[in-house]
PDB file of C-alpha atoms in Angstrom:
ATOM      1  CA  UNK A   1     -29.326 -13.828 -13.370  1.00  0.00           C
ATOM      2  CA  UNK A   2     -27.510 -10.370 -12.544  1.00  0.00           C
ATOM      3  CA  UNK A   3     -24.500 -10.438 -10.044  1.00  0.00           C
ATOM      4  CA  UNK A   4     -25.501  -9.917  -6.372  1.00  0.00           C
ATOM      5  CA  UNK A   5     -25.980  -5.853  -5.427  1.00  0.00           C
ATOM      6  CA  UNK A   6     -22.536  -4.104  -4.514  1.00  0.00           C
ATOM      7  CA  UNK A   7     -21.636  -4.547  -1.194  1.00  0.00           C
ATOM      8  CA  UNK A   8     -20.475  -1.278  -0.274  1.00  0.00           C
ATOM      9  CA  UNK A   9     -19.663  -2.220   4.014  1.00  0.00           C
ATOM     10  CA  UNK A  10     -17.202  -4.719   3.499  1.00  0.00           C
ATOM     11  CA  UNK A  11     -13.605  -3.512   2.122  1.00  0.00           C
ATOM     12  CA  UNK A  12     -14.886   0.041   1.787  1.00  0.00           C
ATOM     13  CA  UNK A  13     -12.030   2.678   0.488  1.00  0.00           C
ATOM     14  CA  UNK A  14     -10.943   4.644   3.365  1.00  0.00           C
ATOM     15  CA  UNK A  15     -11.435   2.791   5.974  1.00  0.00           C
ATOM     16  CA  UNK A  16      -8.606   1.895   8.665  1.00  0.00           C
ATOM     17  CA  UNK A  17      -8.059  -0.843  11.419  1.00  0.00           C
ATOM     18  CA  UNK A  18      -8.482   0.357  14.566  1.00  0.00           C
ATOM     19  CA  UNK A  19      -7.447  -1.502  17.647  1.00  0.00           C
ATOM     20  CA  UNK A  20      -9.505  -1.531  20.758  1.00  0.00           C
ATOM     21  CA  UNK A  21      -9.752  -3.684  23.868  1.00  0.00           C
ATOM     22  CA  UNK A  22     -12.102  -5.731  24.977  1.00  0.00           C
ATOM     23  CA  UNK A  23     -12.369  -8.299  28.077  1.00  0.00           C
ATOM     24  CA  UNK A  24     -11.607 -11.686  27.232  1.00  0.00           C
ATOM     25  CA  UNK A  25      -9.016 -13.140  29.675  1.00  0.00           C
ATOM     26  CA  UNK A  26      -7.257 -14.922  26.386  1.00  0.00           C
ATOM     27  CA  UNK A  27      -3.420 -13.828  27.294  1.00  0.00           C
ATOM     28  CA  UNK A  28      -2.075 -16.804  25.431  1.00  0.00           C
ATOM     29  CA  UNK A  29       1.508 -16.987  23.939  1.00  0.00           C
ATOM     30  CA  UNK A  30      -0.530 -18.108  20.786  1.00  0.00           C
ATOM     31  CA  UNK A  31      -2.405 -15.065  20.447  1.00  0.00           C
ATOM     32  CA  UNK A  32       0.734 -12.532  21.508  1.00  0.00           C
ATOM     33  CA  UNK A  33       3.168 -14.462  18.760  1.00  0.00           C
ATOM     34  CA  UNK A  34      -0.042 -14.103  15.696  1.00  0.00           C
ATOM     35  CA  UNK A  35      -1.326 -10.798  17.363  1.00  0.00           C
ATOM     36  CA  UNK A  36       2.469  -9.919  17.145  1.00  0.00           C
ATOM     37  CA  UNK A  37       2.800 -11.072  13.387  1.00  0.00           C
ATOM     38  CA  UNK A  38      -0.458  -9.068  12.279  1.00  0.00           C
ATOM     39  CA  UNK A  39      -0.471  -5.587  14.613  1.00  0.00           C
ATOM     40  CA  UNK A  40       3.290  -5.672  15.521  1.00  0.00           C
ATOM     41  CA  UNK A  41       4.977  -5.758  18.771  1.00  0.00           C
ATOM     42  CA  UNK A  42       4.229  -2.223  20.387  1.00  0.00           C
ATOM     43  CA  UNK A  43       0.527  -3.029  20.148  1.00  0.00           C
ATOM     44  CA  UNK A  44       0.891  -6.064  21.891  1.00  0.00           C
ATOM     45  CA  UNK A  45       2.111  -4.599  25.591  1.00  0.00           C
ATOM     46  CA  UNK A  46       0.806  -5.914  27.917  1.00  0.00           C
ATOM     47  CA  UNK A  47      -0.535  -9.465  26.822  1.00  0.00           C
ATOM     48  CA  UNK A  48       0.799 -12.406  29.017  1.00  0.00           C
ATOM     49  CA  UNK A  49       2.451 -11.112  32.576  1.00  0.00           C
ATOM     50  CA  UNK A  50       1.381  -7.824  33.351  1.00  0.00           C
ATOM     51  CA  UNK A  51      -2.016  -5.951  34.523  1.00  0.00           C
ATOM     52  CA  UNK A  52      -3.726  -5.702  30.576  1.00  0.00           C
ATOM     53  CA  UNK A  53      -3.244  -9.864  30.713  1.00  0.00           C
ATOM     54  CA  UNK A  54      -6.867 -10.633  30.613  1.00  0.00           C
ATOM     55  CA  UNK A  55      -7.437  -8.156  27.283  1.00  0.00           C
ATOM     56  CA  UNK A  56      -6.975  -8.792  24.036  1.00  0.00           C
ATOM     57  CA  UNK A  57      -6.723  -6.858  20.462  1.00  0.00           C
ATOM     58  CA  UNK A  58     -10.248  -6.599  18.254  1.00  0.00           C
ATOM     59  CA  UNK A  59     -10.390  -4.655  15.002  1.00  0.00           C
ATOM     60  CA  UNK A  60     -12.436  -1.807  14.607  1.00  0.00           C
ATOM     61  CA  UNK A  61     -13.557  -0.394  11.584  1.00  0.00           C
ATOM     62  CA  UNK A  62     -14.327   3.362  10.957  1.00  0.00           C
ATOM     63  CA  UNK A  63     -14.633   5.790   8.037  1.00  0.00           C
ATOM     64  CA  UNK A  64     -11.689   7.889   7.729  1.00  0.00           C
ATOM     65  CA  UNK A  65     -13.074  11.843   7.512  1.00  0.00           C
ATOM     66  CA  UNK A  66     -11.537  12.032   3.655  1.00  0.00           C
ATOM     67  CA  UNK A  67     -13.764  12.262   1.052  1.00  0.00           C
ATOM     68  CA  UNK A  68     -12.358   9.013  -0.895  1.00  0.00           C
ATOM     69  CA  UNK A  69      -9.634   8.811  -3.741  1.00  0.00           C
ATOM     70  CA  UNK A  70     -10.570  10.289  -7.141  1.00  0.00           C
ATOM     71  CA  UNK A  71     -11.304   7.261  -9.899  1.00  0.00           C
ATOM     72  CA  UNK A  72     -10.733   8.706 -12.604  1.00  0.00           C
ATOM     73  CA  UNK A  73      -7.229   9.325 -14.578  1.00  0.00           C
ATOM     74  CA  UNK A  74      -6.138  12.283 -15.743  1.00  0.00           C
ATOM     75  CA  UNK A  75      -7.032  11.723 -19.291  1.00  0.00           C
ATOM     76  CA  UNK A  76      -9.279   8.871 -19.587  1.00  0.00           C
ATOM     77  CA  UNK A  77      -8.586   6.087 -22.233  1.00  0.00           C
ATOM     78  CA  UNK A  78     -11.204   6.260 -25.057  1.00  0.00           C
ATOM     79  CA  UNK A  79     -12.647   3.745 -27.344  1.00  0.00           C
ATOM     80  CA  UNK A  80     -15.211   3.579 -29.659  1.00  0.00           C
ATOM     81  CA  UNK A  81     -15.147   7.384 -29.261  1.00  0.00           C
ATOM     82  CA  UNK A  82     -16.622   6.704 -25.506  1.00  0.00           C
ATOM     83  CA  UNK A  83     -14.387   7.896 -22.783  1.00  0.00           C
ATOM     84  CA  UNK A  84     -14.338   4.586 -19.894  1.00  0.00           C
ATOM     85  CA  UNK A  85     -13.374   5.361 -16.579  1.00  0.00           C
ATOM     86  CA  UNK A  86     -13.575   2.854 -14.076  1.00  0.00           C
ATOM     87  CA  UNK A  87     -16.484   2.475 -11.781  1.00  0.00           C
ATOM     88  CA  UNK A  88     -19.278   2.285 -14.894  1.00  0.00           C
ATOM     89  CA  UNK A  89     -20.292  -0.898 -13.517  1.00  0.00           C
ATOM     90  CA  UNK A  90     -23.042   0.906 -11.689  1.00  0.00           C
ATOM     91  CA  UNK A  91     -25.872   0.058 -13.742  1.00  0.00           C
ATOM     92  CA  UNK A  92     -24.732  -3.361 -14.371  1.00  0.00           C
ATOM     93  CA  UNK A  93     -24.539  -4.410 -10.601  1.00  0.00           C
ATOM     94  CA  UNK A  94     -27.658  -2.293  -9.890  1.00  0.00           C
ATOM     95  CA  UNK A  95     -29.962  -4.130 -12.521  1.00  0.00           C
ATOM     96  CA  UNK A  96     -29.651  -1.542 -15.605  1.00  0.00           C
ATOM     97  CA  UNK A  97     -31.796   1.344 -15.702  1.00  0.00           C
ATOM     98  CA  UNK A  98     -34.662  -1.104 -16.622  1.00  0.00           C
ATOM     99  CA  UNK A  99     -33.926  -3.627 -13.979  1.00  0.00           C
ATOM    100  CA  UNK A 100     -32.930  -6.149 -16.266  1.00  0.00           C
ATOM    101  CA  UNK A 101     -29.271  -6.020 -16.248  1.00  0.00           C
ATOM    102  CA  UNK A 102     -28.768  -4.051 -19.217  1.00  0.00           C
ATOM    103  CA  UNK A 103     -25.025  -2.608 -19.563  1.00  0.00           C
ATOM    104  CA  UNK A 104     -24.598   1.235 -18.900  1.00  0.00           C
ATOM    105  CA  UNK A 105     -25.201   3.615 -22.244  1.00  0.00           C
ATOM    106  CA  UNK A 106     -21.451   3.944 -22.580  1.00  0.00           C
ATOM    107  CA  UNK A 107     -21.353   0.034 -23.772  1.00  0.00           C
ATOM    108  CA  UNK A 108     -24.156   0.151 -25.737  1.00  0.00           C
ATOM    109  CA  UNK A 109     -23.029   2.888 -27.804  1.00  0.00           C
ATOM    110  CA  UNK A 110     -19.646   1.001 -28.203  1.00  0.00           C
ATOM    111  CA  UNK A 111     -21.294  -1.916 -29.625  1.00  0.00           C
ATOM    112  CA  UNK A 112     -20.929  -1.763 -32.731  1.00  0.00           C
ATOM    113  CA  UNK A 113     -17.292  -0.818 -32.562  1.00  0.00           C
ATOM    114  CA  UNK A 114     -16.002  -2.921 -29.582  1.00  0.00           C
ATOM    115  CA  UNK A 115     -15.540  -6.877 -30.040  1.00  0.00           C
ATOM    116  CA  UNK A 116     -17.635  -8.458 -26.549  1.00  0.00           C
ATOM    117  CA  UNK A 117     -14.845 -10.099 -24.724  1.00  0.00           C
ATOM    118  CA  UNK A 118     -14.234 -10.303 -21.215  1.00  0.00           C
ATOM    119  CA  UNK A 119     -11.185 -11.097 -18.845  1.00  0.00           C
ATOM    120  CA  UNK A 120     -10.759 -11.923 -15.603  1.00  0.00           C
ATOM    121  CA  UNK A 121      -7.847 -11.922 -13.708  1.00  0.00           C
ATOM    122  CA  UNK A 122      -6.968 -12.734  -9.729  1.00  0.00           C
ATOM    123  CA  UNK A 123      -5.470 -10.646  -8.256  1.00  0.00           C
ATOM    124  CA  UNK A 124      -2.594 -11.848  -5.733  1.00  0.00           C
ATOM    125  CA  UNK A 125      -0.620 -14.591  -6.919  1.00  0.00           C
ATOM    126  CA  UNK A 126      -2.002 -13.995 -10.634  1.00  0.00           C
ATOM    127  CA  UNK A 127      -1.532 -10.179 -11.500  1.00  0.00           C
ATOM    128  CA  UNK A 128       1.199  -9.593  -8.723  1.00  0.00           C
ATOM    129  CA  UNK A 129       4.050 -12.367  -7.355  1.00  0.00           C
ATOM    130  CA  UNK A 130       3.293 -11.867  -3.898  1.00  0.00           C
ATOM    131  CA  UNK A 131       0.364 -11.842  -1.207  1.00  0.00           C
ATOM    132  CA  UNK A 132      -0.832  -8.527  -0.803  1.00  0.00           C
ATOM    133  CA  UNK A 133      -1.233  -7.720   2.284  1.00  0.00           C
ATOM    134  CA  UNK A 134      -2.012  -3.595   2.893  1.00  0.00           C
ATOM    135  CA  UNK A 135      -3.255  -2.457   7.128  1.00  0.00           C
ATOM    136  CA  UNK A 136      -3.500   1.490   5.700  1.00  0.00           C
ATOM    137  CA  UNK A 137      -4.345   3.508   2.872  1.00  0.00           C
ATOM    138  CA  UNK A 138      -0.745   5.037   2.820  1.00  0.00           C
ATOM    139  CA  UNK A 139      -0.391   4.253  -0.821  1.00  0.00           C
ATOM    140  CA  UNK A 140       3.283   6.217  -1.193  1.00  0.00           C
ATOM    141  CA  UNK A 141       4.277   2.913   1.056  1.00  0.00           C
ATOM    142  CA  UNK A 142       3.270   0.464  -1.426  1.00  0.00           C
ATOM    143  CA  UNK A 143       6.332  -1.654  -2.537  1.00  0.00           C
ATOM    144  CA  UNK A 144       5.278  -2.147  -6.350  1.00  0.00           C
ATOM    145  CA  UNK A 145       8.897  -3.733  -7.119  1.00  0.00           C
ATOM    146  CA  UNK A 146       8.494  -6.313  -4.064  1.00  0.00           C
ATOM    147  CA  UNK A 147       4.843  -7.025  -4.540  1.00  0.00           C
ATOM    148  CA  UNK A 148       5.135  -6.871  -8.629  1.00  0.00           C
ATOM    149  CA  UNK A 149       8.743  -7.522  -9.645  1.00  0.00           C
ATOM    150  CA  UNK A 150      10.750  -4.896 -11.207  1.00  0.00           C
ATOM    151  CA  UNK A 151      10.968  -6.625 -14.674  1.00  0.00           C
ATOM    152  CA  UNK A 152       6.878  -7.313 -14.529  1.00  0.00           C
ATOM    153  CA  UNK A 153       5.821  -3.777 -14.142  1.00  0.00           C
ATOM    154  CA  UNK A 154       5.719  -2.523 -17.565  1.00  0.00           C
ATOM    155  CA  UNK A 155       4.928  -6.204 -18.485  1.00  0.00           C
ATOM    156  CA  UNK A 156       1.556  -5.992 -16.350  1.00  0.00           C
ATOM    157  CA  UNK A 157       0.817  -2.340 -17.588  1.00  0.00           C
ATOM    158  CA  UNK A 158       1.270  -3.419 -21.101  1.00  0.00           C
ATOM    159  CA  UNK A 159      -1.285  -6.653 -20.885  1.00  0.00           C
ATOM    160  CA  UNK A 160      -3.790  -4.192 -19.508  1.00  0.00           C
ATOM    161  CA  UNK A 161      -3.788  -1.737 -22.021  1.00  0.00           C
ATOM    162  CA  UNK A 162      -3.371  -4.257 -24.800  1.00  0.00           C
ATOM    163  CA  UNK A 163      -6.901  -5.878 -23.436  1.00  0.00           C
ATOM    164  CA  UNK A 164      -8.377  -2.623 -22.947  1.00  0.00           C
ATOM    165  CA  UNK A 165      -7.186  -1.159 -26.334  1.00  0.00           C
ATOM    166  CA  UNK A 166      -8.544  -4.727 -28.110  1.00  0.00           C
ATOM    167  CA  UNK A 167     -11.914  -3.772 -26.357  1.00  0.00           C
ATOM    168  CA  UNK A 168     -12.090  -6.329 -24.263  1.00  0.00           C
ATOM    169  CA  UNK A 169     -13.894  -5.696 -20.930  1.00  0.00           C
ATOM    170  CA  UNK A 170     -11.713  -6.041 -17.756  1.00  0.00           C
ATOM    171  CA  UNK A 171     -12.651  -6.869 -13.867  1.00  0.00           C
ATOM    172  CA  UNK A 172     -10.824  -8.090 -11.120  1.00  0.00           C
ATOM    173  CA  UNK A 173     -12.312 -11.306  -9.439  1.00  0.00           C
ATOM    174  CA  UNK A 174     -10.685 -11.709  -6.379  1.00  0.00           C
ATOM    175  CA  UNK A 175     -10.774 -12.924  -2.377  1.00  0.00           C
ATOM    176  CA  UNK A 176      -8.736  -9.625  -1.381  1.00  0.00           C
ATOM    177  CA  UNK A 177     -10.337  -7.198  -0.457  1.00  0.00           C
ATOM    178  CA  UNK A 178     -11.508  -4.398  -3.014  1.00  0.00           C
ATOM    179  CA  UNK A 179     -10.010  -0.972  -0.989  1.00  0.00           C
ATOM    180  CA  UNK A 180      -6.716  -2.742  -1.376  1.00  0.00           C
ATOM    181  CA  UNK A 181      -6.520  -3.993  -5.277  1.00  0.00           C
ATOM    182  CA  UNK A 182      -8.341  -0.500  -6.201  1.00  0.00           C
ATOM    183  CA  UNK A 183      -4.898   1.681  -4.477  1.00  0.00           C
ATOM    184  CA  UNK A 184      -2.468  -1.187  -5.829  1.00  0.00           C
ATOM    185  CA  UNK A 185      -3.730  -1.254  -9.178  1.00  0.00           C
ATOM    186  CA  UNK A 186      -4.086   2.719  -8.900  1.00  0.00           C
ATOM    187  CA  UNK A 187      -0.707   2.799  -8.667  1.00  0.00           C
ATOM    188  CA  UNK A 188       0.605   0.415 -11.285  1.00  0.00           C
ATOM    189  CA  UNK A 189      -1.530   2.978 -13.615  1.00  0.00           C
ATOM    190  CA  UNK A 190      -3.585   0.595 -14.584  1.00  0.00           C
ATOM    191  CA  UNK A 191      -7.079   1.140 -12.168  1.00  0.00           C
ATOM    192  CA  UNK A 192      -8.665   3.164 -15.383  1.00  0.00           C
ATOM    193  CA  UNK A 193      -8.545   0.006 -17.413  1.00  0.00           C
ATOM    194  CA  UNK A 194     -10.743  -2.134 -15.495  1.00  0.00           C
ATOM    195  CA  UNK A 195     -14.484  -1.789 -15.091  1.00  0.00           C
ATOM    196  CA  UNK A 196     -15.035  -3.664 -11.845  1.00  0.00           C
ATOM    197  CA  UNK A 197     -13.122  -5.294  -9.018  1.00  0.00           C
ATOM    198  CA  UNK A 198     -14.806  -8.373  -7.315  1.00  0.00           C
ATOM    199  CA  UNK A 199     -13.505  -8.789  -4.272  1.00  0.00           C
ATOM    200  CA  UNK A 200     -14.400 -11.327  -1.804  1.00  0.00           C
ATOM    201  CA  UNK A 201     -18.316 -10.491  -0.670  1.00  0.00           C
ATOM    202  CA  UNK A 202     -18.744 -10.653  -3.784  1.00  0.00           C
ATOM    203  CA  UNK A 203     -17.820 -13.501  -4.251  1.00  0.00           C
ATOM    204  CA  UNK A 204     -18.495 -15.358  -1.409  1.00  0.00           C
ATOM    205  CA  UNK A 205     -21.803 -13.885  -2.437  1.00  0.00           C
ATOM    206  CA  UNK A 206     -22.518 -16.103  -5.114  1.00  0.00           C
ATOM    207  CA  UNK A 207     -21.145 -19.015  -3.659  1.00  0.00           C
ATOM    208  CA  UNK A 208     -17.731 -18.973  -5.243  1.00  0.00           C
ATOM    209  CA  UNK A 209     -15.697 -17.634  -8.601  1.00  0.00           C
ATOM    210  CA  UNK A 210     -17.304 -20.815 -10.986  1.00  0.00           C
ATOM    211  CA  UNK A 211     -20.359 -18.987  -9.743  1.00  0.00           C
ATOM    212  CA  UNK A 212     -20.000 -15.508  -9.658  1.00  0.00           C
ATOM    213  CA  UNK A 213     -18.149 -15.923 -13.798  1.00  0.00           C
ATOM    214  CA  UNK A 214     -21.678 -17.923 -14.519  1.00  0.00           C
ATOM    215  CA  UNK A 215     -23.683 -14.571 -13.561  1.00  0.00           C
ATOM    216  CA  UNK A 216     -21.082 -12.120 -15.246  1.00  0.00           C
ATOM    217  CA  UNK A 217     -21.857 -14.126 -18.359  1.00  0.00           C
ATOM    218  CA  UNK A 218     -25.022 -12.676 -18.906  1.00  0.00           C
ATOM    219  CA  UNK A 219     -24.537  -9.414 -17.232  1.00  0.00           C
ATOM    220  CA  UNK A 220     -21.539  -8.469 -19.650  1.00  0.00           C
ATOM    221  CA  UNK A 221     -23.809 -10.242 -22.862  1.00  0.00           C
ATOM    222  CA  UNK A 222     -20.627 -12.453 -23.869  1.00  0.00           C
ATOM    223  CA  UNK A 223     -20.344 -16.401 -24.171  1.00  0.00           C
ATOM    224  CA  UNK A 224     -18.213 -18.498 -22.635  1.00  0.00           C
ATOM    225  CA  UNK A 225     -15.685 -18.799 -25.618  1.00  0.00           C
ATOM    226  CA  UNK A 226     -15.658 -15.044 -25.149  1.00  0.00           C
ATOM    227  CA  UNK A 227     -14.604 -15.111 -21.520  1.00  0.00           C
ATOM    228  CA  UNK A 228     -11.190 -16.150 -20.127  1.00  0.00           C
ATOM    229  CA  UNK A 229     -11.299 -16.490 -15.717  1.00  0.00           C
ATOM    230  CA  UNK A 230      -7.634 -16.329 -15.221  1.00  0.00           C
ATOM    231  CA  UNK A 231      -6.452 -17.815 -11.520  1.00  0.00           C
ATOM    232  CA  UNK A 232      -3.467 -19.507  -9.612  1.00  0.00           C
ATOM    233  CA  UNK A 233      -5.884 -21.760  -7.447  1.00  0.00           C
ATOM    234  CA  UNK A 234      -7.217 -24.738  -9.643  1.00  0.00           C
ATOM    235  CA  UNK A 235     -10.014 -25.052  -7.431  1.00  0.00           C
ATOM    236  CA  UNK A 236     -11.227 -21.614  -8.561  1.00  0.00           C
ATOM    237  CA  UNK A 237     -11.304 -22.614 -12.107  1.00  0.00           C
ATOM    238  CA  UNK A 238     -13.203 -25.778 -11.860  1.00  0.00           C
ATOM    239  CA  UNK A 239     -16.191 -25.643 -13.096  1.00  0.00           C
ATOM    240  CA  UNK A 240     -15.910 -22.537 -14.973  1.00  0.00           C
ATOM    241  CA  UNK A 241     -18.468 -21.383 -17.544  1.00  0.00           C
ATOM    242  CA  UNK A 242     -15.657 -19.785 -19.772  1.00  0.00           C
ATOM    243  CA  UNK A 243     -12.412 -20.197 -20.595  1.00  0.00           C
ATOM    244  CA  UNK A 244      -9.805 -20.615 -17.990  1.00  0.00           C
ATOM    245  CA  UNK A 245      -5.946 -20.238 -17.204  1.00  0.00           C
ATOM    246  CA  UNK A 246      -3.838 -21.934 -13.895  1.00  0.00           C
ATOM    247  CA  UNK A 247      -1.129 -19.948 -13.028  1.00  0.00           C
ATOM    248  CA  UNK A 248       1.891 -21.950 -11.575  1.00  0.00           C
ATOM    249  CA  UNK A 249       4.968 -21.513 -10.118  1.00  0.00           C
ATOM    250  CA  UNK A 250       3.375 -18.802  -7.379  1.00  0.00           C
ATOM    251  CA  UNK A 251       5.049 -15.731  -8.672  1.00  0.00           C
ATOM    252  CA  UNK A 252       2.522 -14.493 -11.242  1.00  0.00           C
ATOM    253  CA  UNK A 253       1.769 -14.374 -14.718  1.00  0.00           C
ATOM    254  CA  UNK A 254       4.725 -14.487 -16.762  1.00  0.00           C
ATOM    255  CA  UNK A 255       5.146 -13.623 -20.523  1.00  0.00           C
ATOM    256  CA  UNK A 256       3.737 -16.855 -22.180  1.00  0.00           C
ATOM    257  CA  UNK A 257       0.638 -16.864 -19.748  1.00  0.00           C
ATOM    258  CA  UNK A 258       0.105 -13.002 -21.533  1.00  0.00           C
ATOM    259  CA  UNK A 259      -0.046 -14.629 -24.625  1.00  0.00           C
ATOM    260  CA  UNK A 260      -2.072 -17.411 -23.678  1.00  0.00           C
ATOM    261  CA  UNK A 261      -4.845 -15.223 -22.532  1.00  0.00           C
ATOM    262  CA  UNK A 262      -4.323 -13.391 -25.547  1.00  0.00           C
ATOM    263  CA  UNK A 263      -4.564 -16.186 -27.919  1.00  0.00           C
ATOM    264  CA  UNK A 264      -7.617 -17.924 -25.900  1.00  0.00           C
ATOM    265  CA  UNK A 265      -9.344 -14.186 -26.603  1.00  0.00           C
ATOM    266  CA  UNK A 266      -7.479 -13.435 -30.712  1.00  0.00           C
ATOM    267  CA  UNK A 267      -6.561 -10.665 -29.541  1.00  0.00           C
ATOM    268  CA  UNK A 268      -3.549 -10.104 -31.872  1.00  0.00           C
TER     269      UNK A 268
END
């Protein structure tokens, strides 16, 4: 079957926390020392001894009034004479222009020239060393060194080139949420490599990652020997239509897990 439609409410690009209170009488030390941890101190005033004890903190989303970050690189890479930029996936999540999950014309016309592989990597914990936590869409505030590691950089931009220059296809199948891996990935330089982030309605959506790699199977047209799900939690690789890779150690992908996916996929 196709992958679910594209949930475009949940994660959206642009969007920004913002804090509002609401009547609940909850002034709890619990709630001021987590509120504390995940809105920081100033927004906190107020909770547990004064006049505001009996509100607390509730997240409210709204669409900032920018029109959205631009996709596509300033020279998009090309193969099979077919310049890719990311967010082709259209058709593919939307049924194909026939309904039937066909891929978008840019793949066909690359099929004769492009080897049908397909790679999936996590996102935190996988691709970067750390959690990735982002509450704006500041992107000049992003700590690439902290969330990547100096030395990885170049490492990560290289594996993502080298898949995307092989021909392989490559998404992003993830619980963050999309908004976040789209501006961290944007700027590692890397965004215009991938054809699809799925973040975590997505994949909640169909009930899981063992799930969601089962539908992108026949959406994409490749076989499981064809497919690689790579992922630091075991439990999403269980049961996995495809090939898989653990990541240990919780600091990332490291050089011989690079050449392990690239091995599992002879790419060369």
């Amino acid at each position: 079957p196709p992958p679910p439609p594209r949930n475009r409410s949940a994660g959206a690009a642009g969007e920004k926390a913002v804090m509002k209170r609401a009547g609940a009488g909850l002034g709890s030390s619990f709630f001021q020392k987590f509120g504390r941890l995940m809105c920081g101190a100033n927004a906190l005033k107020g909770i547990d001894g004064d006049e505001d004890s009996h509100n607390i903190m509730t997240i409210e989303h709204r669409p900032t009034p920018s029109k959205g970050p631009d996709r596509s690189p300033p020279s998009p890479p090309v193969r099979g004479g077919v310049a890719l930029t990311y967010g082709e996936e259209e058709a593919v999540m939307n049924g194909g222009a026939n309904g039937n999950g066909a891929l978008p014309p840019s793949y066909a016309s690359m099929s004769a020239t492009v080897s049908k592989k397909l790679c999936a990597l996590d996102f935190d914990l996988t691709m970067t060393q750390n959690q990735v936590l982002l509450y704006n869409n500041d992107e000049a505030s992003i700590d690439m060194a902290m969330l990547f590691g100096q030395a990885r950089i170049p490492m990560m931009q290289s594996f993502c080139k080298q898949l995307f220059d092989s021909g392989a296809t490559l998404v992003i199948v993830t619980f963050n949420l999309k908004w976040v891996v789209e501006m961290v990935l944007r700027k590692l330089n890397v965004l215009h490599y991938f054809t699809r982030i799925y973040d975590r309605s997505e994949v909640h959506g169909a009930m899981g990652k063992p799930s969601l790699m089962r539908q992108l199977l026949g959406a994409y047209g490749v076989s499981g020997d064809q497919t690689i799900l790579v992922d630091d939690d075991i439990n999403n690789l269980n049961g996995c239509p495809c090939r898989t890779l653990h990541i240990t150690g919780e600091r990332g992908m490291g050089p011989s897990d690079i050449t392990n996916v690239l091995q599992q996929l002879e790419i060369s």
